[in-house]
Amino acid sequence: MDRGDIMKLLLVGASGLVGSHVLKLALADPRVTHVVAPGRKALAAHAKLEAPICDFSGMTGDEPFWQGGAVICTLGTTIKVAGSQAAFERVDHDYPLTVARLMHKRGAQVYVLNSAIGADANSRFFYNRVKGRLEQDLAAIGFRSLAFVRPGLIGGERAERRRGEGIAEAVLKIAAPVLPKRWRINPAPVIAQSLLDCALAAKPGIRIVPSEELTGQV
Ligand SMILES: NC(=O)c1ccc[n+]([C@@H]2O[C@H](COP(=O)([O-])OP(=O)(O)OC[C@H]3O[C@@H](n4cnc5c(N)ncnc54)[C@H](OP(=O)(O)O)[C@@H]3O)[C@@H](O)[C@H]2O)c1
């Protein structure tokens, strides 16, 4: 799929901060013909959007809506919300991987992941290890085009308050003029544009977009 081609996109995580920006951009982009966005929540109706309600813990792969040439994944939770490391891993590793495997089986050639800075299967940190293992496992599937967009702290308005992230965001905003680009806040719309650009460009091989390429006004 080269730039300019039309595309049917499958988006998981569309109700989240980054995912909602991807959805908005994709629906407005004439190169995207149709968006399938399975999730737990109903989404606002749009002529190009199909948003089936889906329980990821029970997905069989037989559901008819798993279709599209490209996948963008912005799924994710926090250990606090998930309740345990195992539950976190289910959402941040197992669900994105299951979606990838079944979409690849159904012919998708492109997968773009909203990963995270520091993703590393051998990291000392649990969060970075989960993200790194997901990247590794996705690479083994055989997509023609795979991209890992790796933001640092994501900036944007959330429905729920995340105290730690709120404090980090305030500190990073004050320190922004003297911080290296790598450590600046990455605004959700900038990350979303990068994810969509990767899906549309569909460059063969594996591409990593680092946090320093995701800066802009929050
Ligand atoms: N927060 C940061 O600063 C940061 C930094 C780097 C990378 N990241 C990563 O970036 C990605 C996107 O982040 P975000 O801030 O946009 O996330 P978010 O706003 O929390 O959205 C997460 C999405 O995942 C879905 N989800 C969560 N748990 C689910 C479950 N059990 N079953 C089905 N769907 C579930 C949510 O659906 P519901 O609306 O139904 O809950 C939502 O659509 C995540 O993978 C995150 O780890 C985050």
Short mmCIF file of C-alpha atoms and ligand atoms in Angstrom, two decimals:
data_model
loop_
_atom_site.label_atom_id
_atom_site.label_comp_id
_atom_site.label_asym_id
_atom_site.label_seq_id
_atom_site.Cartn_x
_atom_site.Cartn_y
_atom_site.Cartn_z
CA MET A 1 0.00 0.00 0.00
CA ASP A 2 1.75 3.18 -1.12
CA ARG A 3 0.90 6.73 -0.19
CA GLY A 4 -2.20 7.81 -2.06
CA ASP A 5 -3.79 4.37 -2.04
CA ILE A 6 -7.14 3.87 -0.37
CA MET A 7 -7.30 1.78 2.75
CA LYS A 8 -9.65 -0.11 5.02
CA LEU A 9 -8.35 0.36 8.54
CA LEU A 10 -8.94 -1.70 11.68
CA LEU A 11 -8.39 0.35 14.83
CA VAL A 12 -8.32 -1.10 18.34
CA GLY A 13 -8.33 1.35 21.26
CA ALA A 14 -10.48 3.94 19.46
CA SER A 15 -12.18 5.10 22.69
CA GLY A 16 -8.85 6.03 24.34
CA LEU A 17 -6.85 9.24 24.31
CA VAL A 18 -4.59 8.48 21.34
CA GLY A 19 -7.10 6.17 19.63
CA SER A 20 -9.82 8.84 19.55
CA HIS A 21 -7.42 11.16 17.71
CA VAL A 22 -6.50 8.39 15.26
CA LEU A 23 -10.20 7.79 14.65
CA LYS A 24 -10.88 11.48 14.00
CA LEU A 25 -7.94 11.76 11.59
CA ALA A 26 -8.80 8.51 9.78
CA LEU A 27 -12.45 9.46 9.30
CA ALA A 28 -11.39 12.81 7.84
CA ASP A 29 -8.75 11.31 5.53
CA PRO A 30 -10.01 10.53 2.02
CA ARG A 31 -7.37 7.81 1.61
CA VAL A 32 -9.11 5.81 4.34
CA THR A 33 -12.27 4.33 2.90
CA HIS A 34 -13.62 2.54 5.97
CA VAL A 35 -12.72 2.21 9.66
CA VAL A 36 -13.58 -0.83 11.78
CA ALA A 37 -13.16 -0.02 15.47
CA PRO A 38 -14.14 -2.89 17.76
CA GLY A 39 -14.26 -1.98 21.44
CA ARG A 40 -16.16 -2.03 24.72
CA LYS A 41 -17.87 1.31 24.13
CA ALA A 42 -20.29 2.62 21.54
CA LEU A 43 -18.72 5.32 19.35
CA ALA A 44 -20.42 8.27 17.64
CA ALA A 45 -21.88 7.15 14.32
CA HIS A 46 -20.13 8.10 11.06
CA ALA A 47 -20.75 6.99 7.49
CA LYS A 48 -17.23 5.48 7.23
CA LEU A 49 -17.26 3.83 10.68
CA GLU A 50 -18.23 0.36 11.85
CA ALA A 51 -17.83 0.08 15.64
CA PRO A 52 -18.92 -3.35 16.87
CA ILE A 53 -19.08 -3.92 20.62
CA CYS A 54 -16.44 -6.52 21.41
CA ASP A 55 -15.19 -8.24 24.54
CA PHE A 56 -11.51 -8.85 23.82
CA SER A 57 -11.29 -11.56 26.46
CA GLY A 58 -13.79 -13.64 24.51
CA MET A 59 -12.70 -12.97 20.91
CA THR A 60 -12.64 -16.09 18.78
CA GLY A 61 -11.44 -14.60 15.52
CA ASP A 62 -14.61 -15.78 13.82
CA GLU A 63 -16.34 -12.43 14.34
CA PRO A 64 -17.07 -11.08 10.82
CA PHE A 65 -15.80 -7.56 11.54
CA TRP A 66 -12.09 -8.48 11.77
CA GLN A 67 -11.25 -7.03 8.38
CA GLY A 68 -8.90 -4.47 6.91
CA GLY A 69 -5.62 -4.11 5.09
CA ALA A 70 -3.99 -2.22 7.95
CA VAL A 71 -4.27 -2.32 11.74
CA ILE A 72 -3.52 0.46 14.22
CA CYS A 73 -3.39 -0.57 17.88
CA THR A 74 -3.66 1.97 20.70
CA LEU A 75 -4.99 -0.50 23.27
CA GLY A 76 -3.61 -0.27 26.76
CA THR A 77 -4.35 0.03 30.45
CA THR A 78 -2.50 0.72 33.70
CA ILE A 79 -1.59 -1.76 36.42
CA LYS A 80 -3.79 0.25 38.78
CA VAL A 81 -6.87 -0.04 36.56
CA ALA A 82 -6.13 -3.64 35.51
CA GLY A 83 -5.62 -4.71 39.14
CA SER A 84 -2.52 -6.88 38.70
CA GLN A 85 0.54 -7.31 36.50
CA ALA A 86 -1.05 -10.35 34.86
CA ALA A 87 -4.23 -8.43 34.02
CA PHE A 88 -2.13 -5.54 32.68
CA GLU A 89 -0.19 -7.92 30.47
CA ARG A 90 -3.41 -9.37 29.10
CA VAL A 91 -4.51 -5.95 27.81
CA ASP A 92 -1.12 -4.51 26.80
CA HIS A 93 0.40 -7.68 25.32
CA ASP A 94 -2.05 -10.52 24.77
CA TYR A 95 -4.95 -8.59 23.17
CA PRO A 96 -2.78 -6.62 20.68
CA LEU A 97 -0.96 -9.84 19.75
CA THR A 98 -4.15 -11.86 19.29
CA VAL A 99 -5.62 -9.11 17.11
CA ALA A 100 -2.39 -9.04 15.08
CA ARG A 101 -2.35 -12.81 14.52
CA LEU A 102 -5.96 -13.01 13.46
CA MET A 103 -5.75 -9.95 11.20
CA HIS A 104 -2.59 -11.31 9.55
CA LYS A 105 -4.39 -14.59 8.95
CA ARG A 106 -7.19 -12.60 7.31
CA GLY A 107 -4.80 -10.83 4.97
CA ALA A 108 -3.74 -7.61 6.71
CA GLN A 109 -0.24 -6.62 5.60
CA VAL A 110 0.33 -3.62 7.84
CA TYR A 111 0.36 -3.31 11.64
CA VAL A 112 1.15 -0.11 13.53
CA LEU A 113 1.54 -0.21 17.29
CA ASN A 114 1.35 2.62 19.79
CA SER A 115 4.23 1.28 21.86
CA ALA A 116 6.29 3.22 24.42
CA ILE A 117 9.72 4.76 24.95
CA GLY A 118 12.08 2.21 26.51
CA ALA A 119 10.24 -0.83 25.10
CA ASP A 120 12.72 -3.66 25.66
CA ALA A 121 12.04 -7.35 26.24
CA ASN A 122 15.09 -7.49 28.55
CA SER A 123 14.37 -4.37 30.56
CA ARG A 124 14.55 -4.37 34.38
CA PHE A 125 11.16 -2.64 34.35
CA PHE A 126 8.00 -4.67 34.01
CA TYR A 127 6.16 -2.07 31.83
CA ASN A 128 9.07 -1.75 29.37
CA ARG A 129 9.45 -5.54 29.26
CA VAL A 130 5.78 -6.04 28.36
CA LYS A 131 5.99 -3.45 25.56
CA GLY A 132 9.30 -4.94 24.34
CA ARG A 133 7.95 -8.48 24.33
CA LEU A 134 4.92 -7.35 22.36
CA GLU A 135 7.17 -5.70 19.74
CA GLN A 136 9.25 -8.90 19.53
CA ASP A 137 6.20 -11.16 19.21
CA LEU A 138 4.65 -8.90 16.56
CA ALA A 139 7.89 -8.96 14.55
CA ALA A 140 7.68 -12.76 14.42
CA ILE A 141 4.25 -12.77 12.74
CA GLY A 142 5.43 -11.70 9.30
CA PHE A 143 3.62 -8.45 8.46
CA ARG A 144 4.96 -6.85 5.30
CA SER A 145 5.01 -3.52 7.11
CA LEU A 146 5.31 -3.12 10.86
CA ALA A 147 5.79 0.12 12.80
CA PHE A 148 6.37 0.82 16.47
CA VAL A 149 5.58 4.39 17.48
CA ARG A 150 7.26 4.94 20.85
CA PRO A 151 6.01 7.99 22.76
CA GLY A 152 7.24 9.11 26.16
CA LEU A 153 4.64 10.76 28.37
CA ILE A 154 1.45 11.31 26.36
CA GLY A 155 -0.11 14.77 26.64
CA GLY A 156 -3.83 15.42 26.31
CA GLU A 157 -7.14 15.63 28.15
CA ARG A 158 -8.22 12.40 29.86
CA ALA A 159 -11.65 11.62 31.27
CA GLU A 160 -10.06 10.04 34.35
CA ARG A 161 -7.29 11.58 36.46
CA ARG A 162 -3.92 9.80 36.62
CA ARG A 163 -2.09 11.43 39.53
CA GLY A 164 1.45 10.25 38.69
CA GLU A 165 1.12 11.20 35.03
CA GLY A 166 -0.41 14.57 35.98
CA ILE A 167 2.59 15.44 38.15
CA ALA A 168 5.06 14.22 35.52
CA GLU A 169 3.25 16.27 32.85
CA ALA A 170 3.42 19.44 34.98
CA VAL A 171 7.15 18.97 35.63
CA LEU A 172 7.94 18.18 31.98
CA LYS A 173 5.97 21.23 30.80
CA ILE A 174 8.01 23.55 33.05
CA ALA A 175 11.30 21.89 32.08
CA ALA A 176 10.47 21.67 28.35
CA PRO A 177 12.78 24.51 27.16
CA VAL A 178 15.87 22.81 28.62
CA LEU A 179 14.89 19.16 28.11
CA PRO A 180 16.29 17.05 25.25
CA LYS A 181 13.54 16.31 22.69
CA ARG A 182 13.46 12.67 23.78
CA TRP A 183 12.03 13.63 27.18
CA ARG A 184 9.42 16.17 26.10
CA ILE A 185 5.70 15.48 26.36
CA ASN A 186 4.30 13.86 23.23
CA PRO A 187 0.86 15.30 22.38
CA ALA A 188 -1.78 12.68 21.58
CA PRO A 189 -2.72 14.27 18.19
CA VAL A 190 0.95 14.16 17.07
CA ILE A 191 1.24 10.48 18.03
CA ALA A 192 -2.06 9.77 16.27
CA GLN A 193 -0.87 11.44 13.05
CA SER A 194 2.34 9.44 13.15
CA LEU A 195 0.42 6.17 13.61
CA LEU A 196 -1.86 6.97 10.67
CA ASP A 197 1.07 8.13 8.50
CA CYS A 198 2.86 4.83 9.16
CA ALA A 199 -0.26 2.85 8.24
CA LEU A 200 -0.77 4.79 5.01
CA ALA A 201 2.89 4.77 3.99
CA ALA A 202 3.07 1.00 4.68
CA LYS A 203 6.83 0.93 4.19
CA PRO A 204 8.16 -2.64 3.95
CA GLY A 205 10.07 -3.88 7.00
CA ILE A 206 10.08 -2.69 10.60
CA ARG A 207 10.07 1.02 11.40
CA ILE A 208 10.55 2.59 14.82
CA VAL A 209 9.35 6.14 15.46
CA PRO A 210 11.12 7.49 18.57
CA SER A 211 9.68 10.00 21.04
CA GLU A 212 11.88 12.83 19.72
CA GLU A 213 9.91 12.67 16.46
CA LEU A 214 6.61 13.09 18.34
CA THR A 215 6.98 16.54 19.85
CA GLY A 216 4.67 19.54 19.41
CA GLN A 217 2.32 21.84 21.33
CA VAL A 218 0.20 20.06 23.98
N1 LIG B 1 0.06 7.30 29.30
C1 LIG B 1 1.25 7.54 28.78
O1 LIG B 1 1.87 8.58 29.03
C2 LIG B 1 1.86 6.53 27.82
C3 LIG B 1 3.17 6.68 27.43
C4 LIG B 1 3.72 5.82 26.46
C5 LIG B 1 2.93 4.82 25.92
N2 LIG B 1 1.65 4.65 26.35
C6 LIG B 1 0.86 3.59 25.71
O2 LIG B 1 0.11 4.18 24.65
C7 LIG B 1 -1.08 3.41 24.40
C8 LIG B 1 -2.28 4.36 24.27
O3 LIG B 1 -2.37 5.15 25.43
P1 LIG B 1 -3.65 6.03 25.75
O4 LIG B 1 -3.22 7.01 26.77
O5 LIG B 1 -4.31 6.51 24.50
O6 LIG B 1 -4.58 4.93 26.45
P2 LIG B 1 -6.06 5.10 27.01
O7 LIG B 1 -6.56 6.50 26.83
O8 LIG B 1 -6.07 4.54 28.39
O9 LIG B 1 -6.91 4.15 26.02
C9 LIG B 1 -6.71 2.78 26.03
C10 LIG B 1 -7.66 2.07 25.10
O10 LIG B 1 -7.58 0.66 25.41
C11 LIG B 1 -8.89 0.16 25.71
N3 LIG B 1 -8.87 -0.85 26.77
C12 LIG B 1 -8.27 -0.78 27.97
N4 LIG B 1 -8.52 -1.90 28.69
C13 LIG B 1 -9.31 -2.69 27.89
C14 LIG B 1 -9.89 -3.98 28.06
N5 LIG B 1 -9.74 -4.70 29.17
N6 LIG B 1 -10.64 -4.46 27.04
C15 LIG B 1 -10.80 -3.75 25.90
N7 LIG B 1 -10.27 -2.53 25.69
C16 LIG B 1 -9.53 -2.01 26.68
C17 LIG B 1 -9.66 1.37 26.20
O11 LIG B 1 -11.03 1.08 26.07
P3 LIG B 1 -12.14 1.65 27.12
O12 LIG B 1 -12.39 3.08 26.68
O13 LIG B 1 -13.28 0.75 26.91
O14 LIG B 1 -11.50 1.57 28.48
C18 LIG B 1 -9.14 2.45 25.27
O15 LIG B 1 -9.79 2.39 24.02
C19 LIG B 1 -1.15 2.41 25.55
O16 LIG B 1 -0.72 1.16 25.10
C20 LIG B 1 -0.18 2.94 26.58
O17 LIG B 1 0.42 1.90 27.35
C21 LIG B 1 1.11 5.48 27.28
#
